[in-house]
CSV table of C-alpha atoms and ligand atoms in Angstrom, one decimal:
chain,number,residue,atom,x,y,z
A,1317,MET,CA,0.0,0.0,0.0
A,1318,THR,CA,1.1,3.5,-0.7
A,1319,GLU,CA,1.1,6.1,2.2
A,1320,PRO,CA,-2.2,7.6,1.1
A,1321,GLU,CA,-3.8,4.2,0.8
A,1322,VAL,CA,-2.6,3.3,4.3
A,1323,LEU,CA,-4.1,6.5,5.7
A,1324,LEU,CA,-7.4,5.8,3.9
A,1325,PHE,CA,-7.5,2.2,5.1
A,1326,LEU,CA,-6.8,3.1,8.7
A,1327,GLY,CA,-9.2,6.1,8.6
A,1328,ASP,CA,-12.0,3.7,7.4
A,1329,LEU,CA,-11.2,1.3,10.2
A,1330,ALA,CA,-11.2,4.1,12.7
A,1331,ARG,CA,-14.7,5.1,11.7
A,1332,ALA,CA,-15.8,1.5,11.7
A,1333,TRP,CA,-14.6,0.9,15.3
A,1334,PRO,CA,-14.8,4.3,17.0
A,1335,ASP,CA,-14.8,2.9,20.6
A,1336,ALA,CA,-12.4,0.0,20.0
A,1337,GLN,CA,-11.0,-1.6,23.2
A,1338,THR,CA,-9.7,-5.0,24.2
A,1339,GLU,CA,-12.5,-7.5,24.7
A,1340,LEU,CA,-10.7,-9.1,27.6
A,1341,HIS,CA,-12.0,-8.1,31.0
A,1342,TYR,CA,-9.4,-6.8,33.4
A,1343,THR,CA,-9.0,-4.2,36.1
A,1344,THR,CA,-5.2,-3.8,36.6
A,1345,PRO,CA,-2.0,-4.4,34.6
A,1346,PHE,CA,-1.6,-7.7,36.4
A,1347,THR,CA,-5.1,-9.0,35.6
A,1348,LEU,CA,-4.6,-7.8,32.0
A,1349,LEU,CA,-1.3,-9.7,31.8
A,1350,VAL,CA,-3.0,-12.9,33.1
A,1351,ALA,CA,-6.0,-12.5,30.8
A,1352,VAL,CA,-3.7,-12.2,27.8
A,1353,VAL,CA,-1.7,-15.2,28.8
A,1354,LEU,CA,-4.9,-17.2,29.2
A,1355,SER,CA,-6.2,-16.1,25.8
A,1356,ALA,CA,-3.5,-17.9,23.7
A,1357,GLN,CA,-5.4,-20.3,21.4
A,1358,ALA,CA,-8.6,-19.5,23.2
A,1359,THR,CA,-11.4,-17.0,22.6
A,1360,ASP,CA,-11.6,-13.8,24.6
A,1361,ALA,CA,-15.2,-14.9,25.5
A,1362,SER,CA,-14.0,-18.2,27.0
A,1363,VAL,CA,-11.3,-16.3,29.0
A,1364,ASN,CA,-13.9,-13.8,30.3
A,1365,ARG,CA,-16.0,-16.7,31.6
A,1366,VAL,CA,-13.2,-17.9,33.9
A,1367,THR,CA,-11.5,-14.7,35.0
A,1368,PRO,CA,-14.2,-13.3,37.4
A,1369,ALA,CA,-13.7,-16.3,39.7
A,1370,LEU,CA,-9.9,-16.4,39.2
A,1371,PHE,CA,-9.4,-12.7,39.8
A,1372,ALA,CA,-11.8,-12.8,42.8
A,1373,ALA,CA,-9.6,-15.5,44.3
A,1374,ALA,CA,-6.3,-14.0,43.2
A,1375,PRO,CA,-6.3,-10.3,42.2
A,1376,THR,CA,-2.5,-9.9,42.8
A,1377,PRO,CA,0.7,-11.7,42.1
A,1378,GLN,CA,1.0,-12.6,45.8
A,1379,ALA,CA,-2.5,-14.2,45.9
A,1380,MET,CA,-1.9,-16.0,42.5
A,1381,ALA,CA,1.4,-17.4,43.7
A,1382,ALA,CA,-0.2,-18.5,47.0
A,1383,LEU,CA,-3.1,-20.2,45.1
A,1384,GLY,CA,-0.8,-22.5,43.3
A,1385,ASP,CA,-1.0,-24.5,40.0
A,1386,GLU,CA,-3.7,-26.9,41.1
A,1387,GLN,CA,-6.2,-24.4,42.4
A,1388,VAL,CA,-5.6,-22.0,39.5
A,1389,GLY,CA,-6.1,-25.0,37.1
A,1390,GLU,CA,-9.4,-25.8,38.8
A,1391,LEU,CA,-10.6,-22.3,38.1
A,1392,ILE,CA,-9.6,-22.1,34.4
A,1393,ARG,CA,-10.1,-25.7,33.3
A,1394,THR,CA,-12.8,-24.8,30.7
A,1395,ILE,CA,-10.2,-23.0,28.5
A,1396,GLY,CA,-7.7,-24.7,26.1
A,1397,LEU,CA,-4.2,-25.7,27.4
A,1398,TRP,CA,-5.4,-24.9,31.0
A,1399,ARG,CA,-2.7,-27.1,32.7
A,1400,ASN,CA,0.2,-25.2,31.1
A,1401,LYS,CA,-1.5,-21.9,31.5
A,1402,ALA,CA,-2.1,-22.5,35.2
A,1403,LYS,CA,1.6,-23.3,35.6
A,1404,ASN,CA,2.6,-20.2,33.7
A,1405,VAL,CA,0.3,-17.8,35.6
A,1406,VAL,CA,1.6,-19.0,38.9
A,1407,ALA,CA,5.2,-19.0,37.7
A,1408,LEU,CA,5.0,-15.5,36.2
A,1409,SER,CA,3.4,-14.3,39.5
A,1410,ARG,CA,6.4,-15.7,41.4
A,1411,GLN,CA,8.8,-14.0,38.9
A,1412,LEU,CA,7.0,-10.7,39.4
A,1413,LEU,CA,7.4,-10.9,43.2
A,1414,ALA,CA,11.0,-12.1,43.0
A,1415,GLU,CA,12.3,-9.7,40.3
A,1416,HIS,CA,9.9,-6.8,40.0
A,1417,GLY,CA,8.6,-6.1,43.5
A,1418,GLY,CA,5.2,-7.5,42.4
A,1419,GLN,CA,4.8,-4.8,39.6
A,1420,ILE,CA,4.4,-5.4,35.9
A,1421,PRO,CA,7.5,-4.3,34.0
A,1422,HIS,CA,7.2,-1.6,31.3
A,1423,THR,CA,9.6,-3.0,28.8
A,1424,ARG,CA,9.2,-5.7,26.2
A,1425,GLU,CA,12.4,-7.4,27.1
A,1426,ALA,CA,11.4,-7.8,30.8
A,1427,LEU,CA,7.9,-8.9,29.9
A,1428,GLU,CA,9.1,-11.5,27.5
A,1429,LYS,CA,11.2,-13.1,30.3
A,1430,LEU,CA,8.0,-13.9,32.2
A,1431,ALA,CA,6.6,-17.5,32.0
A,1432,GLY,CA,4.1,-17.8,29.1
A,1433,VAL,CA,4.7,-14.3,27.8
A,1434,GLY,CA,5.7,-14.1,24.1
A,1435,ARG,CA,6.2,-11.0,21.9
A,1436,LYS,CA,2.5,-10.7,21.1
A,1437,THR,CA,1.4,-10.8,24.8
A,1438,ALA,CA,4.2,-8.3,25.8
A,1439,ASN,CA,3.0,-6.0,23.0
A,1440,VAL,CA,-0.6,-6.2,24.1
A,1441,VAL,CA,0.3,-5.3,27.7
A,1442,LEU,CA,2.5,-2.4,26.6
A,1443,ASN,CA,-0.2,-1.1,24.4
A,1444,VAL,CA,-3.3,-1.5,26.6
A,1445,ALA,CA,-1.9,-1.2,30.1
A,1446,PHE,CA,0.9,1.4,29.5
A,1447,ASN,CA,-0.3,3.3,26.4
A,1448,GLN,CA,2.8,2.4,24.3
A,1449,PRO,CA,2.5,2.5,20.5
A,1450,THR,CA,2.9,-1.2,19.8
A,1451,VAL,CA,1.2,-3.3,17.1
A,1452,PRO,CA,0.7,-6.8,18.4
A,1453,VAL,CA,0.3,-9.2,15.5
A,1454,ASP,CA,-2.0,-12.1,16.3
A,1455,THR,CA,-3.6,-14.5,13.8
A,1456,HIS,CA,-6.4,-12.0,12.9
A,1457,VAL,CA,-4.0,-9.1,12.3
A,1458,PHE,CA,-1.6,-11.3,10.4
A,1459,ARG,CA,-4.4,-12.4,8.0
A,1460,LEU,CA,-5.8,-8.9,7.6
A,1461,ALA,CA,-2.5,-7.3,7.0
A,1462,ASN,CA,-1.5,-9.9,4.4
A,1463,ARG,CA,-4.8,-9.8,2.5
A,1464,SER,CA,-5.3,-6.1,2.5
A,1465,GLY,CA,-1.6,-5.2,1.7
A,1466,LEU,CA,-1.3,-3.1,4.8
A,1467,GLY,CA,1.8,-5.1,5.7
A,1468,ARG,CA,2.5,-8.3,3.9
A,1469,GLY,CA,5.0,-10.8,5.3
A,1470,ARG,CA,5.5,-14.6,5.8
A,1471,THR,CA,6.1,-14.3,9.5
A,1472,VAL,CA,4.5,-12.5,12.4
A,1473,GLU,CA,7.8,-10.6,13.0
A,1474,ALA,CA,7.9,-9.5,9.3
A,1475,VAL,CA,4.3,-8.2,9.4
A,1476,GLU,CA,4.9,-6.4,12.7
A,1477,LYS,CA,8.0,-4.7,11.3
A,1478,LYS,CA,6.0,-3.5,8.2
A,1479,LEU,CA,3.1,-2.3,10.3
A,1480,GLU,CA,5.5,-0.4,12.6
A,1481,VAL,CA,7.0,1.4,9.6
A,1482,ARG,CA,3.7,2.1,7.8
A,1483,ILE,CA,1.3,3.0,10.6
A,1484,PRO,CA,1.7,6.6,11.6
A,1485,LEU,CA,2.7,6.9,15.3
A,1486,PRO,CA,-0.4,8.7,16.5
A,1487,MET,CA,-2.6,5.9,15.0
A,1488,MET,CA,-0.5,3.0,16.1
A,1489,ARG,CA,-1.9,2.4,19.5
A,1490,ASP,CA,-5.6,2.4,18.4
A,1491,SER,CA,-4.8,0.5,15.2
A,1492,HIS,CA,-4.1,-2.5,17.4
A,1493,HIS,CA,-7.8,-2.7,18.3
A,1494,TRP,CA,-9.1,-1.7,14.9
A,1495,LEU,CA,-7.1,-4.4,13.2
A,1496,ILE,CA,-8.0,-7.2,15.7
A,1497,LEU,CA,-11.7,-6.4,15.6
A,1498,GLN,CA,-11.8,-6.1,11.8
A,1499,GLY,CA,-9.9,-9.3,11.4
A,1500,ARG,CA,-12.0,-11.2,14.0
A,1501,TYR,CA,-15.5,-10.0,12.8
A,1502,VAL,CA,-15.2,-9.0,9.1
A,1503,CYS,CA,-12.0,-10.2,7.5
A,1504,LYS,CA,-12.7,-13.7,8.7
A,1505,ALA,CA,-10.4,-16.6,8.3
A,1506,ARG,CA,-12.5,-18.9,6.1
A,1507,LYS,CA,-14.1,-16.2,4.0
A,1508,PRO,CA,-13.7,-12.4,4.3
A,1509,GLU,CA,-16.9,-10.4,4.3
A,1510,CYS,CA,-15.6,-7.8,1.9
A,1511,TRP,CA,-19.1,-6.7,0.9
A,1512,ARG,CA,-19.6,-5.1,4.4
A,1513,CYS,CA,-16.0,-4.1,5.0
A,1514,ALA,CA,-15.5,-0.4,5.8
A,1515,ALA,CA,-12.0,-0.5,4.2
A,1516,GLN,CA,-12.8,-2.3,1.0
A,1517,GLN,CA,-12.0,0.8,-1.2
A,1518,SER,CA,-8.3,0.9,-0.2
A,1519,CYS,CA,-7.9,-2.9,0.4
A,1520,LEU,CA,-5.7,-4.5,-2.2
A,1521,TYR,CA,-7.1,-8.1,-1.8
A,1522,PRO,CA,-7.9,-9.2,-5.4
A,1523,ASP,CA,-10.7,-11.6,-4.6
A,1524,LYS,CA,-13.1,-9.5,-2.7
A,1525,THR,CA,-16.3,-11.3,-1.8
A,1526,PRO,CA,-19.7,-10.0,-3.0
A,1527,LEU,CA,-22.9,-9.8,-1.0
A,1528,PRO,CA,-24.2,-13.3,-0.7
A,1529,ARG,CA,-27.4,-13.9,-2.7
A,1530,PRO,CA,-30.4,-14.8,-0.6
A,1531,LYS,CA,-31.3,-18.5,-0.8
A,1532,ALA,CA,-34.1,-19.3,-3.2
A,1533,THR,CA,-37.3,-20.3,-1.4
A,1534,ARG,CA,-40.0,-22.5,-2.7
A,1535,THR,CA,-43.3,-20.9,-3.4
A,1536,GLY,CA,-46.7,-22.4,-4.2
A,1537,ALA,CA,-48.5,-25.4,-2.8
B,37,LIG,S1,-12.0,-5.8,1.8
B,37,LIG,FE1,-12.1,-8.0,2.3
B,37,LIG,S2,-10.0,-8.8,2.3
B,37,LIG,FE2,-10.0,-6.5,2.4
B,37,LIG,S3,-9.8,-6.0,4.6
B,37,LIG,FE3,-12.0,-6.0,4.0
B,37,LIG,S4,-12.7,-8.0,4.5
B,37,LIG,FE4,-10.5,-8.2,4.4
């Protein structure tokens, strides 16, 4: 995409998602970090179903570490990979207590050293909790960026680098939410819904989908 096309594309998404926010429920940087770790390969809705009880029992790293793997596992066992996630959540809580005074670090390097925290999770926490201009690339953003031409690349890192260069700094933080929501609900994995996409004018995807025809219904006796 050219610079004007990028601005047009992002402007259209901004209008489509004026109040875009993360769909994960959280109240503090710690609960956000835990929710994002739990959301790997799980839907936000499934995470939001387990976090009220988890955060009521363990709202702080101290409480989460004290709860331990087994009890955390009991509280999150309806989400995918719950055993590993329970271990990671308890381990990262212990790391926060031992290495960061129970606080969430503000740098990607320090966040990525925590159990279960990869680059995408670190970027989400920096963006959402600390207002830093990061562009986390999850499966939805990767697909949308490649289809639309906003930032094509074979790997998550390559796409992230392109987006960091192309997205103007003042739009970078919000674009995280616009891109995720657009990818999740409109530019869907199996078939994009281009006919109702706010950014179809500037999108470079060559096989845009038309409005589906209504199914024929039988008439008469
Ligand atoms: S026009 Fe289609 S392919 Fe392009 S971003 Fe929108 S939904 Fe995705």
